[in-house]
XYZ file of C-alpha atoms in Angstrom:
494
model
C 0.000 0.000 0.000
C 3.034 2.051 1.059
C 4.520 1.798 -2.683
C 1.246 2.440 -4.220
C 0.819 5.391 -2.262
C 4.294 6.492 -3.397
C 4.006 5.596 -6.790
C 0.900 7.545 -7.287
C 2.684 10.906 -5.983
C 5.612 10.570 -7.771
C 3.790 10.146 -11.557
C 1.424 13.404 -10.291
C 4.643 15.580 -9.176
C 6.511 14.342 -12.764
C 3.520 15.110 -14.809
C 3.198 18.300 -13.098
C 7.064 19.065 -13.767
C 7.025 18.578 -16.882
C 3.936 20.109 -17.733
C 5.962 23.708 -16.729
C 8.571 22.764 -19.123
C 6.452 22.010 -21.914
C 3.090 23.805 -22.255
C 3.611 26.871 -23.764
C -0.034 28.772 -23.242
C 1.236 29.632 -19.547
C -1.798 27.622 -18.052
C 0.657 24.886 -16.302
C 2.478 27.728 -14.701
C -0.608 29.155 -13.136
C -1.732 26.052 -11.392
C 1.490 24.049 -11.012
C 4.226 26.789 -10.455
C 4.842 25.621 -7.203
C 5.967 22.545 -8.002
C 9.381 24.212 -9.093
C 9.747 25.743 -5.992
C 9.912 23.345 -3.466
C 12.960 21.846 -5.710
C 15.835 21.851 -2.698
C 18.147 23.655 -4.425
C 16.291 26.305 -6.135
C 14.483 26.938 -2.831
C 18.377 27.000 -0.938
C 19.774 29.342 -3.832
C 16.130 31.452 -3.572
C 16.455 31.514 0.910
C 13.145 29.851 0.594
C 13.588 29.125 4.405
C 10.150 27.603 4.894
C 10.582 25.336 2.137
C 13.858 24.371 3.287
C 13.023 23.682 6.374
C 9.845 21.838 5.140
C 12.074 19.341 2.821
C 14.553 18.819 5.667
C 12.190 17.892 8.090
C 10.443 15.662 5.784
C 13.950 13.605 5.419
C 13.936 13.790 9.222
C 10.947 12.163 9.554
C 10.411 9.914 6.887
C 13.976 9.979 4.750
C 15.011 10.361 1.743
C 11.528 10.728 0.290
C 12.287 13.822 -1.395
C 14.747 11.735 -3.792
C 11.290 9.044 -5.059
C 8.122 11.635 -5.059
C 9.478 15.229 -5.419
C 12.437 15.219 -7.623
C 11.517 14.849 -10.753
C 14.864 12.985 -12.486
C 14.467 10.967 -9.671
C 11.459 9.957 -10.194
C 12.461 9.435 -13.730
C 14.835 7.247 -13.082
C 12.641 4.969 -11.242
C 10.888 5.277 -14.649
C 13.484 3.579 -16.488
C 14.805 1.280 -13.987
C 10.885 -0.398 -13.641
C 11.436 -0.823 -17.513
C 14.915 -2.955 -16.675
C 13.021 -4.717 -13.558
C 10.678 -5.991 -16.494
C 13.418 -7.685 -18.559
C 15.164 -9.098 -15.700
C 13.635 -9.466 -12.354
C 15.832 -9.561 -8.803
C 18.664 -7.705 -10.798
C 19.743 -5.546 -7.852
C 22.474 -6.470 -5.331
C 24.134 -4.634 -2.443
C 27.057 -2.967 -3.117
C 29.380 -0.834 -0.177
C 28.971 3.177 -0.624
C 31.150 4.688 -2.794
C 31.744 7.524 0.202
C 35.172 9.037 -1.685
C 33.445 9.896 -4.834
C 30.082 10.855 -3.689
C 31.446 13.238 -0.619
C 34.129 13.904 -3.367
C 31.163 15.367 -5.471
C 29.647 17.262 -3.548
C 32.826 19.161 -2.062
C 33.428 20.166 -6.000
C 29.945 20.675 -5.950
C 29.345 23.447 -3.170
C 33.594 25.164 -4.177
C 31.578 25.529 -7.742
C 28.697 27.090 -6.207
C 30.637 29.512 -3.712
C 32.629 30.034 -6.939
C 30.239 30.861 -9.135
C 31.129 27.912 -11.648
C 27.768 27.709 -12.668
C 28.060 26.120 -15.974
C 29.253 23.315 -13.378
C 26.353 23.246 -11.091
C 24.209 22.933 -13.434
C 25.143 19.954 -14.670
C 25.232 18.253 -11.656
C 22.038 19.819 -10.024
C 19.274 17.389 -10.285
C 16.153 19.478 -11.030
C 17.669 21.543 -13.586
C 19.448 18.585 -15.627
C 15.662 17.413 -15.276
C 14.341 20.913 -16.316
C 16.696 20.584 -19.997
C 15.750 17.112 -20.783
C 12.383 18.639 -20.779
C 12.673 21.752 -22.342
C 15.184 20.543 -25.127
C 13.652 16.685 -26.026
C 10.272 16.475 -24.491
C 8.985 20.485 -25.242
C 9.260 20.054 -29.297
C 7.607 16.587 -29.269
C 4.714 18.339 -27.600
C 4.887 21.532 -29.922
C 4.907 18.812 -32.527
C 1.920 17.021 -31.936
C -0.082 20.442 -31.338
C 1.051 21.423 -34.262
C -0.468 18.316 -35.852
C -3.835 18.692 -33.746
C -4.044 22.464 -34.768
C -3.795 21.085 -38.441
C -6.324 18.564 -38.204
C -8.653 21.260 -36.053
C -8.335 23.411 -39.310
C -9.084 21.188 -41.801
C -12.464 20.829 -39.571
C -12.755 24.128 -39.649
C -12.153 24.583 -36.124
C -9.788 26.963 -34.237
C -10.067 26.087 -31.071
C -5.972 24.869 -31.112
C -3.227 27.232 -32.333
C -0.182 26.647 -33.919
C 3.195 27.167 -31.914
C 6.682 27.738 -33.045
C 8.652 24.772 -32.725
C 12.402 25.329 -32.894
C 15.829 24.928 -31.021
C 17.335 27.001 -28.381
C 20.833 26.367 -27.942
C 22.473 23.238 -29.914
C 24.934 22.909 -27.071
C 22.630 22.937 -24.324
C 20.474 20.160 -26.675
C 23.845 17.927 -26.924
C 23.898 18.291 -23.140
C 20.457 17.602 -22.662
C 20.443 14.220 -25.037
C 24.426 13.100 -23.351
C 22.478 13.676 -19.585
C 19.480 11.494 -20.751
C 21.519 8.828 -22.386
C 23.766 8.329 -19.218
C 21.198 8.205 -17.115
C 18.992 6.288 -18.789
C 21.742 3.200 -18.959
C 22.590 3.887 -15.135
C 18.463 4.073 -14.565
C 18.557 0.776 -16.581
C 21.634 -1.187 -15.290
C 21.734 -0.519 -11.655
C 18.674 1.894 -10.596
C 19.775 4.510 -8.131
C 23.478 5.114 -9.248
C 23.686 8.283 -9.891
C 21.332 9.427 -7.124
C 24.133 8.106 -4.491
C 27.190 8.962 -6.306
C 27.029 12.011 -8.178
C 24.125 14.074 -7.213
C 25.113 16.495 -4.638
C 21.174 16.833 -3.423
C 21.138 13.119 -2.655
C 24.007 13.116 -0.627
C 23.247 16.023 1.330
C 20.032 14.343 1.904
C 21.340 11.086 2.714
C 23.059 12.649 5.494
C 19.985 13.552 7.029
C 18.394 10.394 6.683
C 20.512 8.603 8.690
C 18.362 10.182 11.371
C 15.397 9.281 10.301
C 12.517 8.627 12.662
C 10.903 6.650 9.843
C 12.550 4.013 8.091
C 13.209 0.307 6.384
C 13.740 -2.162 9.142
C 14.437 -5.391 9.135
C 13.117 -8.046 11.384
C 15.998 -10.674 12.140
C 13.362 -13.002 13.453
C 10.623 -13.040 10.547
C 14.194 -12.932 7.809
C 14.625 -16.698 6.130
C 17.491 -15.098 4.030
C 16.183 -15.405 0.574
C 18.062 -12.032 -0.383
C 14.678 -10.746 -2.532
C 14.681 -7.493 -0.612
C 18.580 -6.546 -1.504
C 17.748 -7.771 -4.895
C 15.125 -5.483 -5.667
C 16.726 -2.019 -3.906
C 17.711 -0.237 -7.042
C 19.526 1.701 -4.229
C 21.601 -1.435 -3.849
C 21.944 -0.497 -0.131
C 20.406 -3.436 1.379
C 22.913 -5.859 3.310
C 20.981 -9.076 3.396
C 23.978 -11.406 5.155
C 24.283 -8.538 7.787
C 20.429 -7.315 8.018
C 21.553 -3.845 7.226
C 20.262 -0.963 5.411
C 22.340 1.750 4.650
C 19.703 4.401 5.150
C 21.882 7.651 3.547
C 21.479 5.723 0.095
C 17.487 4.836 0.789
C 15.157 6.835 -1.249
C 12.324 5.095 0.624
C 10.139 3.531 -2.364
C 9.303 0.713 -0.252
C 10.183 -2.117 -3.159
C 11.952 -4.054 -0.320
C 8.222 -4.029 1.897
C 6.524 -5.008 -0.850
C 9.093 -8.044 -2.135
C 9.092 -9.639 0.793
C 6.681 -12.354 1.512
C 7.433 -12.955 5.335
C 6.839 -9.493 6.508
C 10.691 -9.220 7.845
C 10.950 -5.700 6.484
C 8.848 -3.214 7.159
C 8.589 0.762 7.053
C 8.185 2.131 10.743
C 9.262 3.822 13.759
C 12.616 3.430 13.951
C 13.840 0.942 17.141
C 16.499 0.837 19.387
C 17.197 -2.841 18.682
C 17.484 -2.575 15.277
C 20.708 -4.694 14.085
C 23.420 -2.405 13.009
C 26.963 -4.167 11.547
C 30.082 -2.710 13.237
C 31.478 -1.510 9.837
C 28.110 0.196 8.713
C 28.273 2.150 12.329
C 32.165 3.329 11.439
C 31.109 4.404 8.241
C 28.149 6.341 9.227
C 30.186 8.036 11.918
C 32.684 8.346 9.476
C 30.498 10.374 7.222
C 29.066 12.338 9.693
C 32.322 13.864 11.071
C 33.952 14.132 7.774
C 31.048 16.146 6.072
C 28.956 17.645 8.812
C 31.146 20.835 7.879
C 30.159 19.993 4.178
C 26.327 20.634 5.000
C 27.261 23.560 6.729
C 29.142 25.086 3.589
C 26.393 24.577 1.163
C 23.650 26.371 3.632
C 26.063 29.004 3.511
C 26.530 28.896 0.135
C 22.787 29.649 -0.517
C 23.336 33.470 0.369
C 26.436 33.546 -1.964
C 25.630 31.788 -5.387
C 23.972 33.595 -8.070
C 24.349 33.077 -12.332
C 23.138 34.735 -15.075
C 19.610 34.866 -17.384
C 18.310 36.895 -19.396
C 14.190 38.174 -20.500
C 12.846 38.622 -23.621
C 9.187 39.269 -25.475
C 8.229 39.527 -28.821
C 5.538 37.882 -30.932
C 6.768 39.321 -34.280
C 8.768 36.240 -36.119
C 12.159 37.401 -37.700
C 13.814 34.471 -38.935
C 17.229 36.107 -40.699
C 18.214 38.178 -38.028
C 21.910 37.523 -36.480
C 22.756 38.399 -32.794
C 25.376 41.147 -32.504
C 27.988 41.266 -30.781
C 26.980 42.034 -27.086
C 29.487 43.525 -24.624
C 28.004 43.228 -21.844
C 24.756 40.122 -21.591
C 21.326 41.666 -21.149
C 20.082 40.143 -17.597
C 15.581 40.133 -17.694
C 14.249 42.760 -15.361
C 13.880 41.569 -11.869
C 17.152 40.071 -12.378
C 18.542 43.238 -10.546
C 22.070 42.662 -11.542
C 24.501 40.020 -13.610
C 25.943 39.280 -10.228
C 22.653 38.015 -8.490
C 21.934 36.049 -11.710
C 25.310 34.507 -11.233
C 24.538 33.955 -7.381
C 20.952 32.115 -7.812
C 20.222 30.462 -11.656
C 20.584 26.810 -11.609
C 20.055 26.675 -15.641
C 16.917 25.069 -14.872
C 15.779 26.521 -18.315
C 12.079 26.895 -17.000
C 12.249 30.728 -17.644
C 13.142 29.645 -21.478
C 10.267 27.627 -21.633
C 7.624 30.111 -20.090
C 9.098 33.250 -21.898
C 6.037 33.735 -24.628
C 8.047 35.876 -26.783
C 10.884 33.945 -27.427
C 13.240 35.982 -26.043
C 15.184 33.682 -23.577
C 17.319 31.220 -24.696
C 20.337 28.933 -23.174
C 23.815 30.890 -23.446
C 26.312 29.285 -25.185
C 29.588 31.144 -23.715
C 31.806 28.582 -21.488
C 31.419 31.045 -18.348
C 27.563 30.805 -18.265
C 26.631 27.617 -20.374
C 23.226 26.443 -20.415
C 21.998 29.558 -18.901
C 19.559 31.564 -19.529
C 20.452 35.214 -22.319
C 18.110 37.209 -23.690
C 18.168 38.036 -27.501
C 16.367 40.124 -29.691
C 16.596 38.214 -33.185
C 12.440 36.771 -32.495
C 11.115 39.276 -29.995
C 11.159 41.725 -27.762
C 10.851 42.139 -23.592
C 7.395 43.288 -23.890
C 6.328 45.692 -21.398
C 3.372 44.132 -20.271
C 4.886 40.580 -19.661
C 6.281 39.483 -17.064
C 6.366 35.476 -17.215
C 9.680 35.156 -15.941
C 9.903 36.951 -13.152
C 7.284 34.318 -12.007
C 8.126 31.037 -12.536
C 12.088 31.601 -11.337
C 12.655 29.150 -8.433
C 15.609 30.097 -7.579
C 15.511 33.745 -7.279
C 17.598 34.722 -9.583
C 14.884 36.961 -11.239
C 12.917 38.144 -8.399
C 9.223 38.522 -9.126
C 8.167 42.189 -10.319
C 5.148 44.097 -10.601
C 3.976 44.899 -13.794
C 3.348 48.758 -13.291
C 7.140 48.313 -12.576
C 8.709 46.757 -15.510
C 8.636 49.746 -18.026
C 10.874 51.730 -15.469
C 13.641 48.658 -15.408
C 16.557 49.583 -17.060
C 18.448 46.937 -18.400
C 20.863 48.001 -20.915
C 20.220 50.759 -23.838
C 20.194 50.708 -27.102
C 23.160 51.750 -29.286
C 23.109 53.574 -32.871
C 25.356 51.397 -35.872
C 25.329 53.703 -38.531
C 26.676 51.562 -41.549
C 23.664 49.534 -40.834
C 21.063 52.208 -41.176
C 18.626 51.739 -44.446
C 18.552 55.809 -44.380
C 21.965 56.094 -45.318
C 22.691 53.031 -47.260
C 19.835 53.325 -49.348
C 18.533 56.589 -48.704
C 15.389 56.355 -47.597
C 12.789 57.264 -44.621
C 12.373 54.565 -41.614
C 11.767 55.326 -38.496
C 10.875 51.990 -37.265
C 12.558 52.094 -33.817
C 11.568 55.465 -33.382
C 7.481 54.515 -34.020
C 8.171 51.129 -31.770
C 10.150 52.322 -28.786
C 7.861 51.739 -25.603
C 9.203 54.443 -23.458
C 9.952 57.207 -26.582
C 13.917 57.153 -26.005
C 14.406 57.842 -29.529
C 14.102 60.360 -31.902
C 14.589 60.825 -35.526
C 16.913 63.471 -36.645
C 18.089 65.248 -40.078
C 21.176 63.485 -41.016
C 22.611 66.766 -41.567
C 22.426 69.060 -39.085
C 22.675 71.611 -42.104
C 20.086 70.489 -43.987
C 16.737 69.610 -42.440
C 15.282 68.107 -45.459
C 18.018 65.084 -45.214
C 17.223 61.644 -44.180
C 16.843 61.154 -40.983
C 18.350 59.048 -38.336
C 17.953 57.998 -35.057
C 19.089 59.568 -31.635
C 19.364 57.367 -28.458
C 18.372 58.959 -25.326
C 19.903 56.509 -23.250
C 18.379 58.233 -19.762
C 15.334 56.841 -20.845
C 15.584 53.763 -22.772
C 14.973 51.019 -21.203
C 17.100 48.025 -23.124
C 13.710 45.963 -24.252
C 14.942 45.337 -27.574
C 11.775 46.406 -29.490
C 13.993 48.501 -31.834
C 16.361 45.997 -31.962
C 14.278 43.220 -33.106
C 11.773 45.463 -35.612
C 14.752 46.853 -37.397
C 14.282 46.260 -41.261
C 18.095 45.783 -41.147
C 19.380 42.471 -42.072
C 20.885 40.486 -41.483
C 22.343 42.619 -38.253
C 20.175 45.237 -36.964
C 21.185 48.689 -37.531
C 20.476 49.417 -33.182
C 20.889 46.614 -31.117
C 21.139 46.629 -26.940
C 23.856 46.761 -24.773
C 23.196 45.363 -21.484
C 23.762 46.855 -17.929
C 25.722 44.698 -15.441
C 23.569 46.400 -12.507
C 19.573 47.496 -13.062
C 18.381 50.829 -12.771
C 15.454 52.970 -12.314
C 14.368 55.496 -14.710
């Protein structure tokens, strides 16, 4: 009943997941939004203190539960490995904790956070690695078969489905996204929770706690007739069945081990003093407690000092044949505040890419801030009356913002490239930025100050302009824009 129970949560958190990272009409993110943040790590980068606290008193109480109902790859690796359980049954067997490489982990783990590596976090971070696989390989399947369903709708001369654009982000962060899948997928497959208790740094911060558990697997020495079917169905492989031990840091609690055994020598309960404990498992749990109690300490403290970068866009207008110039300085989405607290807080989760309606956001391809959210102006513009990502961030790296408070965000301004301008190379009226500019920053001026009759051009008033890229991105220009943005490395008010 336990399992069932378990099983039923974890395919309703999952759906709801990936629902955010998928539907692109903004109706998941309404209802389900809070699904992202209670994530652990986007809630520790965002000082979510009361979901913190929630999710670490849940593994106080009942273990590593987090790991099998809330966490999505998780969850969808218990996907995969109930596929390999089908091919082979009893597969499993216990196997000692590989302490060095999984403490090993997450000591890189929280130096790259404090750091500010966050190309490096990201891949490691479980929700986020979670949040690509979604965006990048699941997202277009779905655009796909709307697509197909808006197709059919208007051949029946219905409209009640719309088309959507359907295209690639970043190829980079897709090559990512498919590597990620594929290894975890044949660790999923092979040996079920393997990268859960070796590389992810969540898990073993977790597992840590768990060892405290009030609630947990325990095993009944006097019911036990040693047939091993519990240890050979933990995909966690941390079932000892010659000692009657479970290592409970590796545990993820999805009761496969109550359900397998037919004597009803394992069961999930109160945990009891007489519970048989092997003199190596105690050495090794002390053992990991002293050696990385200062660990868990560093990576609470690391909450208040990690922040990466992202970036907001807008803009329903489709401009295929535009190229991205040559930015100096990245344009960070408002609410982002600064490129520092981006660097400080984004995980790469990618889930602002996916709500942005305009198309603006996309992963960064640049080594320092890889998979990251950027915003570009080739597709759209940071439209002043959306504000989609300032909503769904978990991780507080763009805080949320009113909407009567967007339009007086600046994030970069916009700069003039003459050699670009269709006034002067072909000698004719535009005006475009001027009649598109939100916040009227620019003005069109004779070319020569001599002659008011001339062409004219446009004038930046950069006091004013607020970097949302409509001029950018409606510039006739191609295949570079004649005025492009420049961000700001710290937001201001205008």
């Amino acid at each position: 009943m336990l399992k069932k129970i378990r099983v039923i949560l974890a395919v309703l958190v999952w759906l709801g997941v990936t629902l955010l990272f998928v539907d692109f009409t903004g109706v998941a993110h309404a209802w389900l939004g809070w699904l992202a943040k209670i994530q652990f790590l986007p809630a520790l980068l965002a000082l979510n203190v009361g979901v913190v606290i929630s999710l670490v008193a849940l593994t106080l109480l009942f273990g590593r539960v987090y790991c099998s109902v809330i966490c999505p790859l998780g969850i969808m690796q218990d996907g995969i490995a109930w596929f390999g359980k089908r091919v082979k049954k009893n597969r499993y067997r216990y196997s000692p904790a590989r302490n060095i490489l999984r403490y090993g982990m997450l000591v890189i783990f929280v130096i790259a956070l404090v750091a500010g590596v966050g190309s490096f976090v990201a891949l490691l971070a479980p929700y986020s690695a979670y949040g690509r696989i979604a965006q990048n390989l699941l997202a277009p399947i779905w655009g796909w078969c709307n697509n197909l369903l808006a197709a059919w709708a208007e051949h029946a001369e219905s409209y009640t489905f719309y088309r959507t654009e359907v295209w690639m982000r970043a190829g980079s962060t897709f090559a990512i996204a498919v590597i990620t899948l594929v290894v975890l997928a044949i660790l999923s497959y092979r040996n079920g929770r393997t990268w859960c208790n070796t590389v992810c740094p969540v898990g073993t911060v977790l597992g840590l706690l768990s060892r405290f558990s009030l609630f947990r697997p325990v095993i009944d020495t006097s019911k036990c007739n040693g047939c091993g079917l519990c240890g050979r169905n933990c995909k966690s492989a941390c079932i000892d069945t010659k000692n009657h031990t479970i290592d409970l840091s590796r545990c993820v609690a999805c009761m496969d081990c109550v359900e397998k055994c037919h004597k009803g020598a394992i069961s999930y309960t109160y945990r009891r003093t007489n519970q048989v404990v092997s003199a190596s498992a105690a050495k090794e749990t002390d053992k990991g407690r002293r050696s990385f109690l200062s660990a868990t300490a560093v990576v609470a403290a690391a909450t208040a000092l990690k922040a990466e970068e992202k970036t907001v866009d807008g803009g329903l207008a489709e401009i295929l044949d535009k190229k991205k110039p040559e930015r100096k300085t990245r344009i960070a989405p408002p609410g982002a505040v600064s490129l520092r607290n981006m660097a400080q807080h984004c995980t790469a989760c990618q889930l602002c890419v996916a709500a942005c309606p305009n198309g603006v956001l996309r992963p960064s391809t640049n080594l320092q801030t890889l998979m990251q959210p950027e915003s570009s102006y080739e597709r759209g513009y940071c439209r002043p009356e959306c504000t989609k990502c300032s909503e769904v961030c978990p991780a507080g790296a763009i805080r949320p913002i009113a909407l009567e408070d967007k339009s007086s965000i600046q994030i970069g301004h916009a700069v003039w490239v003459s050699k670009n301008c269709i006034p002067l190379t072909d000698g004719v009226e535009c005006g475009n930025c001027e009649r598109h500019c939100p916040v009227g920053a620019i003005q069109m001026v004779p070319s020569d100050p001599n002659d008011e009759h001339s062409v004219k051009i446009p004038v930046v008033n950069e006091e004013r302009c607020i970097g949302c890229g409509a001029c950018e991105n409606l510039c006739p220009s191609r295949p570079f824009s004649a005025i492009y943005v420049e961000g700001h490395e710290v937001h201001k008010t205008v």
